[in-house]
XYZ file of C-alpha atoms in Angstrom:
571
model
C 8.449 -3.100 19.038
C 7.919 -3.971 22.672
C 4.325 -3.400 23.675
C 4.124 -5.780 26.621
C 2.949 -4.427 29.983
C 5.522 -4.108 32.692
C 5.047 -6.915 35.191
C 5.703 -6.932 38.903
C 9.366 -6.361 39.581
C 10.213 -6.035 35.889
C 12.848 -3.421 35.107
C 13.324 -1.879 31.707
C 16.507 -2.210 29.708
C 17.403 0.423 27.152
C 18.925 0.038 23.685
C 20.000 3.420 22.353
C 21.566 4.791 19.210
C 24.748 6.845 19.142
C 24.875 8.295 15.639
C 23.836 11.879 15.036
C 22.239 12.394 11.651
C 22.722 8.732 10.852
C 26.455 9.047 10.154
C 28.183 10.950 12.966
C 29.001 8.143 15.428
C 29.347 9.496 18.967
C 30.214 6.133 20.569
C 33.927 6.900 21.214
C 33.028 10.177 22.935
C 30.323 8.580 25.047
C 32.690 5.831 26.189
C 35.453 8.291 26.999
C 33.210 10.721 28.901
C 31.040 8.064 30.583
C 27.882 9.674 29.189
C 25.095 9.193 26.704
C 23.286 12.102 25.043
C 20.053 12.282 23.138
C 20.964 13.842 19.797
C 17.586 15.534 19.456
C 16.477 18.705 21.201
C 12.797 18.163 20.456
C 12.338 14.371 20.487
C 12.377 11.600 23.101
C 12.799 14.087 25.974
C 10.157 12.469 28.192
C 11.467 9.003 27.380
C 14.998 9.931 28.448
C 13.661 11.548 31.629
C 11.928 8.245 32.501
C 15.212 6.275 32.568
C 16.087 5.316 36.134
C 19.427 5.155 37.931
C 20.516 1.509 37.896
C 18.780 0.690 34.593
C 20.849 -1.345 32.165
C 21.642 0.375 28.879
C 23.315 -0.671 25.628
C 24.613 1.311 22.655
C 23.215 -0.283 19.496
C 23.672 0.180 15.788
C 20.935 -1.250 13.574
C 21.299 -2.140 9.898
C 20.464 -4.866 7.409
C 22.608 -7.446 5.650
C 22.285 -10.040 2.906
C 25.748 -11.586 2.971
C 28.321 -12.971 5.442
C 25.701 -14.264 7.886
C 26.130 -17.256 10.237
C 23.068 -19.015 8.757
C 21.379 -19.548 5.387
C 19.316 -16.423 4.733
C 18.181 -17.617 1.256
C 19.080 -14.292 -0.262
C 16.706 -12.414 2.027
C 17.630 -9.228 3.843
C 18.228 -9.753 7.579
C 17.829 -7.168 10.328
C 21.008 -6.893 12.403
C 21.717 -5.022 15.623
C 25.311 -4.563 16.776
C 25.820 -4.183 20.532
C 28.785 -1.810 20.876
C 28.757 -1.276 24.638
C 26.696 -2.019 27.724
C 26.471 -0.292 31.062
C 24.413 0.926 33.996
C 22.931 4.369 34.415
C 24.651 6.233 37.259
C 22.812 9.550 36.962
C 19.977 11.090 34.943
C 20.426 14.863 34.663
C 16.692 15.288 34.079
C 17.061 17.478 30.992
C 15.702 14.836 28.628
C 19.085 14.547 26.977
C 21.955 13.493 29.225
C 22.756 10.347 31.205
C 25.864 9.405 33.160
C 26.790 5.775 32.419
C 29.395 3.285 33.551
C 30.235 1.730 30.159
C 31.765 -1.605 29.166
C 32.688 -1.601 25.436
C 32.748 -4.593 23.069
C 35.438 -4.761 20.403
C 34.390 -6.065 17.993
C 30.706 -5.323 18.489
C 28.461 -8.342 19.141
C 25.850 -8.912 16.444
C 22.244 -9.873 17.205
C 19.816 -10.957 14.472
C 16.091 -10.707 13.635
C 14.493 -9.099 16.700
C 15.602 -5.486 16.316
C 13.958 -2.082 16.388
C 14.008 1.085 14.316
C 13.356 3.181 17.415
C 16.281 5.404 18.482
C 15.577 4.762 22.174
C 14.147 1.262 22.533
C 12.661 0.298 25.905
C 12.762 -3.503 26.353
C 10.981 -5.316 29.179
C 11.624 -8.901 30.314
C 8.832 -11.452 30.331
C 8.701 -12.752 26.770
C 11.100 -15.268 25.232
C 12.231 -12.754 22.586
C 12.987 -9.960 25.044
C 14.493 -12.351 27.607
C 16.801 -13.695 24.897
C 17.851 -10.200 23.817
C 18.516 -9.061 27.386
C 20.502 -12.222 28.089
C 22.549 -11.758 24.913
C 23.303 -8.110 25.539
C 23.921 -7.964 29.265
C 24.832 -11.538 30.229
C 26.772 -12.394 27.042
C 24.625 -15.459 26.333
C 24.583 -16.869 22.813
C 21.559 -16.184 20.615
C 19.461 -19.247 19.729
C 19.359 -18.368 16.049
C 17.387 -21.471 15.068
C 14.563 -20.553 17.414
C 14.301 -17.085 15.929
C 14.551 -18.374 12.348
C 11.588 -20.682 12.952
C 9.447 -18.271 14.988
C 6.203 -17.299 13.198
C 7.377 -13.831 12.210
C 10.519 -15.063 10.451
C 9.879 -18.672 9.420
C 8.423 -17.867 5.969
C 11.749 -16.302 5.019
C 14.317 -18.127 7.134
C 12.697 -21.206 8.697
C 13.303 -24.904 8.116
C 10.116 -25.593 6.096
C 10.482 -27.703 2.970
C 11.190 -25.783 -0.221
C 7.899 -26.827 -1.836
C 5.946 -25.517 1.174
C 7.475 -22.060 1.198
C 5.097 -19.301 0.259
C 5.755 -15.853 -1.107
C 8.653 -16.791 -3.376
C 7.439 -13.972 -5.620
C 8.933 -11.468 -3.166
C 12.457 -12.162 -4.480
C 11.447 -11.125 -7.996
C 9.547 -8.025 -6.923
C 12.386 -6.729 -4.740
C 14.901 -7.400 -7.505
C 12.767 -5.472 -10.015
C 12.574 -2.557 -7.558
C 16.349 -2.565 -7.019
C 17.015 -2.453 -10.756
C 14.363 0.193 -11.367
C 16.118 2.480 -8.896
C 19.196 2.461 -11.135
C 17.043 3.983 -13.903
C 16.053 7.016 -11.833
C 18.263 9.260 -13.970
C 17.886 7.160 -17.135
C 14.151 7.426 -17.604
C 14.310 7.974 -21.354
C 16.040 4.603 -21.663
C 13.513 2.967 -19.315
C 10.477 4.388 -21.109
C 11.859 3.557 -24.526
C 12.205 -0.050 -23.397
C 8.674 -0.120 -21.966
C 7.262 1.255 -25.233
C 9.142 -1.528 -27.035
C 7.482 -4.076 -24.730
C 4.097 -2.557 -25.578
C 4.725 -3.245 -29.265
C 5.222 -6.930 -28.487
C 2.320 -7.435 -26.066
C -1.318 -6.935 -27.000
C -2.547 -5.847 -23.545
C -0.296 -2.791 -23.130
C -2.498 -0.016 -24.514
C -1.955 2.141 -21.433
C 1.008 4.297 -22.463
C -0.612 7.178 -24.337
C -0.503 10.585 -22.695
C -2.775 13.574 -23.234
C -0.941 16.879 -23.479
C -4.048 19.105 -23.664
C -7.483 18.458 -22.256
C -9.872 16.718 -24.662
C -7.278 16.719 -27.436
C -5.650 13.427 -28.524
C -2.067 13.326 -27.341
C 0.767 10.909 -27.981
C 3.221 8.531 -26.345
C 3.994 8.854 -22.636
C 7.273 10.788 -22.262
C 8.074 10.152 -18.582
C 7.205 7.476 -16.041
C 7.473 6.808 -12.316
C 8.790 3.518 -10.885
C 5.427 2.475 -9.414
C 3.691 2.870 -12.768
C 6.525 0.908 -14.371
C 5.907 -1.970 -11.940
C 2.190 -1.520 -12.457
C 2.365 -2.651 -16.093
C 2.322 -6.257 -14.835
C 0.326 -5.610 -11.671
C -3.100 -4.743 -13.031
C -6.305 -6.458 -14.007
C -5.079 -8.779 -16.759
C -4.654 -12.550 -16.925
C -1.791 -14.237 -15.088
C -0.399 -15.383 -18.420
C -0.155 -11.790 -19.640
C 1.262 -10.679 -16.296
C 4.037 -13.257 -16.611
C 4.780 -12.237 -20.180
C 5.080 -8.550 -19.312
C 7.030 -9.275 -16.119
C 9.488 -11.369 -18.121
C 9.951 -8.625 -20.719
C 10.460 -5.987 -18.020
C 12.960 -8.199 -16.186
C 14.921 -8.555 -19.410
C 14.939 -4.786 -19.905
C 16.118 -4.131 -16.333
C 18.604 -6.990 -16.119
C 16.785 -8.911 -13.362
C 18.005 -12.503 -12.981
C 15.380 -13.702 -10.474
C 12.780 -15.986 -12.087
C 9.323 -14.622 -12.865
C 6.822 -15.861 -10.236
C 4.700 -18.908 -10.986
C 1.822 -17.392 -9.033
C 0.623 -13.914 -8.061
C -1.482 -15.041 -5.102
C -2.400 -12.254 -2.738
C -0.572 -9.497 -4.646
C -2.814 -6.434 -4.993
C -3.352 -5.180 -8.512
C -4.292 -1.840 -9.996
C -7.761 -1.480 -11.378
C -7.720 -1.051 -15.150
C -9.665 2.153 -14.660
C -6.485 3.788 -13.366
C -3.054 2.273 -13.858
C -0.887 5.392 -13.565
C 0.289 6.968 -10.308
C 0.210 10.416 -11.920
C -2.149 12.385 -14.135
C -2.181 13.250 -17.803
C 0.442 15.779 -18.858
C -2.032 18.670 -18.743
C -3.085 17.710 -15.194
C 0.181 16.911 -13.462
C 2.657 19.295 -11.929
C 6.214 19.419 -13.333
C 7.684 17.623 -10.303
C 4.963 14.983 -9.743
C 6.933 12.138 -11.318
C 10.177 13.208 -9.612
C 8.279 13.168 -6.313
C 7.259 9.558 -6.902
C 10.832 8.553 -7.668
C 11.890 10.201 -4.420
C 9.421 8.303 -2.231
C 10.403 5.110 -4.085
C 14.089 5.677 -3.252
C 13.417 6.727 0.337
C 11.195 3.668 0.914
C 13.983 1.320 -0.159
C 16.486 3.180 2.028
C 14.105 3.053 4.994
C 13.480 -0.675 4.557
C 17.215 -1.339 4.549
C 18.081 0.862 7.511
C 16.870 1.035 11.081
C 18.099 4.624 11.265
C 15.623 7.226 12.538
C 16.789 9.692 9.882
C 15.772 7.248 7.147
C 12.324 7.008 8.722
C 11.952 10.800 8.775
C 13.132 11.121 5.170
C 10.644 8.476 4.070
C 7.789 10.160 5.940
C 8.540 13.518 4.313
C 8.690 11.957 0.849
C 5.474 10.010 1.459
C 3.560 13.104 2.548
C 4.758 15.089 -0.453
C 3.733 12.306 -2.835
C 0.201 12.127 -1.431
C -0.393 15.716 -2.539
C 0.014 14.769 -6.212
C -2.892 14.000 -8.511
C -3.256 10.264 -9.043
C -1.751 9.247 -5.698
C -3.960 7.690 -3.023
C -4.165 4.200 -1.564
C -2.279 2.981 -4.633
C 0.928 4.351 -3.068
C 0.694 1.766 -0.283
C 0.256 -0.951 -2.896
C 3.366 0.226 -4.703
C 5.362 0.261 -1.462
C 4.243 -3.309 -0.806
C 5.358 -4.382 -4.280
C 8.882 -3.010 -3.841
C 9.472 -4.242 -0.261
C 6.688 -6.695 0.650
C 8.258 -7.769 3.941
C 8.559 -4.188 5.182
C 5.471 -2.261 4.031
C 1.756 -3.055 4.314
C -0.613 -2.642 1.394
C -3.857 -0.833 2.131
C -5.816 -1.935 -0.915
C -9.546 -2.390 -0.373
C -9.353 -6.030 0.705
C -6.502 -5.357 3.130
C -8.259 -2.373 4.657
C -11.308 -4.530 5.391
C -9.176 -7.297 6.876
C -7.119 -4.933 9.047
C -10.128 -3.054 10.387
C -12.675 -5.877 10.673
C -10.558 -8.953 11.415
C -7.567 -7.447 13.205
C -9.499 -4.538 14.768
C -6.793 -2.016 13.924
C -7.974 1.463 13.071
C -6.450 3.018 9.971
C -5.975 6.759 10.357
C -7.076 8.885 7.411
C -5.661 12.324 8.150
C -3.950 12.871 4.817
C -5.126 14.465 1.578
C -8.248 13.048 -0.102
C -9.238 11.240 3.088
C -6.306 8.818 2.852
C -3.374 8.083 5.171
C -0.656 10.582 5.774
C 2.806 9.286 6.640
C 2.094 9.289 10.366
C -1.078 7.238 9.874
C 0.679 4.758 7.605
C 3.680 4.299 9.890
C 1.372 3.810 12.877
C -0.336 0.937 11.065
C 3.064 -0.450 10.063
C 4.463 -0.271 13.614
C 1.325 -1.746 15.176
C 1.255 -4.668 12.784
C 4.986 -5.384 13.123
C 4.606 -5.592 16.894
C 1.542 -7.849 16.697
C 3.128 -10.126 14.075
C 5.509 -11.376 16.736
C 2.709 -12.794 18.878
C 2.507 -16.544 18.327
C -1.298 -16.591 18.419
C -1.813 -13.651 16.060
C -3.750 -14.570 12.871
C -0.940 -13.385 10.557
C 2.779 -12.847 11.039
C 4.011 -10.816 8.076
C 2.789 -8.334 5.503
C 2.691 -10.937 2.690
C 0.710 -13.284 4.933
C -1.658 -10.429 5.798
C -2.195 -9.594 2.126
C -2.911 -13.232 1.316
C -5.319 -13.538 4.250
C -7.088 -10.368 3.120
C -7.268 -11.794 -0.406
C -9.228 -14.764 1.005
C -11.165 -12.830 3.649
C -14.966 -12.926 3.726
C -17.070 -10.878 6.106
C -20.778 -10.163 6.310
C -20.604 -7.449 3.702
C -18.158 -8.797 1.140
C -17.201 -12.032 -0.488
C -13.710 -13.442 -0.769
C -12.222 -11.877 -3.857
C -9.368 -13.338 -5.904
C -8.275 -9.860 -6.968
C -7.301 -7.333 -4.312
C -7.596 -4.068 -6.179
C -6.925 -0.382 -5.754
C -9.914 1.262 -4.037
C -9.015 4.655 -5.521
C -10.416 3.568 -8.861
C -13.884 3.326 -7.343
C -13.951 7.126 -7.337
C -13.346 7.429 -11.063
C -15.509 6.959 -14.095
C -15.204 3.463 -15.559
C -12.673 3.113 -18.332
C -12.288 -0.608 -18.766
C -10.643 -0.408 -22.142
C -8.944 -3.750 -21.673
C -12.025 -5.642 -20.484
C -13.780 -7.685 -23.124
C -17.435 -8.669 -22.740
C -16.306 -12.197 -23.570
C -14.562 -12.349 -20.193
C -17.906 -13.173 -18.601
C -20.020 -16.079 -19.817
C -23.143 -14.905 -21.615
C -25.428 -17.059 -19.501
C -24.173 -15.373 -16.314
C -24.297 -11.852 -17.709
C -27.936 -12.316 -18.523
C -28.809 -12.694 -14.856
C -28.070 -9.034 -14.120
C -29.684 -5.846 -15.417
C -27.771 -3.913 -18.043
C -26.468 -0.504 -17.076
C -29.201 1.218 -19.137
C -31.793 -0.427 -16.880
C -30.047 0.901 -13.765
C -30.020 4.587 -14.666
C -33.551 5.499 -13.509
C -33.339 3.316 -10.324
C -29.945 4.916 -9.603
C -31.453 8.396 -9.908
C -34.345 7.469 -7.631
C -31.908 6.573 -4.869
C -30.618 10.156 -5.031
C -34.016 11.858 -4.895
C -33.342 13.217 -1.367
C -30.764 15.670 -2.846
C -28.111 14.456 -0.363
C -24.540 13.442 -1.208
C -24.311 9.647 -1.383
C -21.270 7.396 -1.405
C -21.443 5.765 -4.831
C -20.482 2.313 -3.539
C -23.381 2.463 -1.060
C -25.798 3.278 -3.876
C -24.570 0.177 -5.730
C -25.154 -1.923 -2.618
C -28.611 -0.442 -2.016
C -29.615 -1.130 -5.608
C -28.477 -4.732 -5.244
C -30.391 -5.170 -2.015
C -33.526 -3.625 -3.475
C -33.368 -5.983 -6.455
C -32.366 -9.028 -4.380
C -29.148 -9.486 -6.328
C -26.489 -9.613 -3.579
C -25.949 -13.323 -4.156
C -24.787 -12.569 -7.687
C -21.685 -10.728 -6.458
C -19.890 -13.978 -7.272
C -20.263 -12.922 -10.936
C -17.198 -10.754 -11.377
C -15.031 -9.293 -14.093
C -12.253 -11.816 -14.627
C -9.595 -9.164 -15.039
C -10.312 -7.079 -11.923
C -12.533 -9.179 -9.669
C -15.047 -6.305 -9.493
C -18.655 -7.570 -9.146
C -20.344 -7.264 -12.534
C -23.333 -5.485 -11.000
C -21.051 -2.820 -9.504
C -19.363 -2.368 -12.871
C -22.703 -1.826 -14.580
C -23.867 0.544 -11.842
C -20.640 2.518 -12.345
C -21.417 2.800 -16.051
C -24.926 4.000 -15.175
C -23.419 6.636 -12.871
C -20.983 7.708 -15.578
C -23.690 8.209 -18.203
C -25.934 10.030 -15.751
C -23.034 12.406 -15.186
C -22.493 12.873 -18.930
C -26.185 13.694 -19.277
C -25.813 16.254 -16.445
C -28.376 14.401 -14.326
C -25.968 13.901 -11.417
C -22.930 15.702 -10.029
C -19.813 14.377 -8.282
C -19.540 16.801 -5.327
C -16.414 15.132 -3.952
C -14.325 12.069 -4.503
C -16.382 8.871 -4.400
C -19.705 10.668 -3.903
C -22.655 11.347 -6.205
C -25.563 13.796 -5.919
C -28.609 14.394 -8.096
C -28.627 17.627 -10.116
C -31.543 19.976 -10.663
C -31.895 18.531 -14.141
C -32.044 15.038 -12.669
C -34.761 16.067 -10.215
C -36.829 17.552 -13.037
C -36.479 14.316 -14.962
C -37.728 12.264 -12.009
C -40.736 14.570 -11.700
C -41.949 13.585 -15.147
C -45.029 11.317 -15.258
C -44.229 7.616 -14.989
C -45.476 7.135 -18.523
C -42.742 9.489 -19.723
C -40.038 7.804 -17.637
C -40.826 4.496 -19.335
C -39.480 6.008 -22.557
C -35.971 6.042 -21.066
C -34.916 2.489 -21.879
C -31.503 2.960 -23.520
C -28.624 5.123 -22.343
C -28.884 7.120 -25.593
C -32.429 8.116 -24.626
C -31.012 10.289 -21.883
C -29.257 12.326 -24.575
C -31.568 12.120 -27.583
C -34.923 12.538 -25.805
C -34.699 15.761 -23.846
C -37.457 16.377 -21.282
C -39.402 19.598 -21.816
C -37.976 21.149 -18.646
C -34.423 21.114 -19.954
C -34.779 22.511 -23.457
C -32.708 25.559 -22.544
C -29.681 23.482 -21.623
C -26.904 23.110 -24.210
C -27.175 19.961 -26.336
C -25.118 16.933 -25.259
C -23.303 14.915 -27.870
C -24.367 11.250 -27.608
C -21.756 8.670 -26.619
C -21.700 5.083 -27.776
C -20.030 2.111 -26.134
C -17.559 2.048 -29.031
C -16.597 5.669 -28.273
C -15.751 4.783 -24.700
C -14.070 1.422 -25.298
């Protein structure tokens, strides 16, 4: 966590773990032998070599706790670090593993709260009030000023003295409780899914639970579910009233006693175009849903433990999950739902805020051009360190998500719905979006999707691969319609123009006039080029989306016929 530069005369102090594999505590042996050993043969070797004779060192054990604390934690989980022994380094053997130490044990161990680290070998420098306080507590046996830490920016939303009615993010209690109860259903999924199907029979806006067992053949009820999709049933583009109703029903099924939130401010939601974290039955692999349960369980374990083994287990589970169909940025949203104080969401709004406002680069070295575990944890670690700076714009992951929710830059407008950017790569399937959600007088300001199909094609005339979202933006700019981005779909917050352009793209694809060469990109086909080469007088005939199916240009009469689609078919 400590990223401060070493000042003149400053000398590092070291807080080190003593458990091998997370459970095999080596502290008694270290104290008896007057040594400390790095338990890894391939990690932290250079760090250990950098430790100097005379440096102060402490054996720590990091964990979390909700009960038996010397202050009111309001039911929130608190990071705790036990100081088991302190000492001075007498000799560094230079092998990256072994130190000789003159130890002084503490029995019982002395507990320190809030400012802890998940790093096995934590280098702490003096010069900041947090590090000075920790060094004084550990090596000079000074008392911790708990009230100062409780009310510091990073912790005050959870533990500070603010009035009850001014506390934000009360929804986090409910979301964490739902996650905890869901974990108990990991091996009782039939019971969980049966209950969710029962909820769907009570609630009108739950038509998202039908699976497809074979491609293009109507299927039947969903037979398995992952925990993120289960939480997603009330975290998608529907009204707050419906979200509360479904959340209440799910809480009753799971046995959650925390009250349903009054507000869902700043909580990212799934786009209605894609609410599952896995594919249809015919698309998904046999272990895809099990893989999602595993990363769910490992994320909770990692959030509740500062152990390096828990971090490694989470990273492995995260990377495996990202290889599954249906998993992308939505995984980070799901992690934020289940432990909002410990994991960042990288929905579209948050990505823009992190990169443009906070100037933090998000690595995208994983599958599908998304984060791998290393990228995600780097963002997490960087943000956690910066949150502790008093002048930083935000001081927690919930505060960051809320700030992103309200963020406006030169290219976007503040959006009340932070949604999953993965859905932008898919064909529109807004089965739960009614045209009545947008006032008729506003809808009339924008061209219908039929009117966008020829202009969309013209933007692809150069035969290059184009990012679909950039085509939408270029069309808007060309038509002078950027100011109408304030007209959005109520349920998802997506600009109405973008939604109609997505429909245009979808129908162009169905008419074989464009191809999708890779995720999120569109490219004109040979058939599309031939269409554009028709005389302008012929192009004028293409006024309705059905014209692209029913009026075939002469150049394409050898292509197989395309069955027309109607809006009713799709919706």
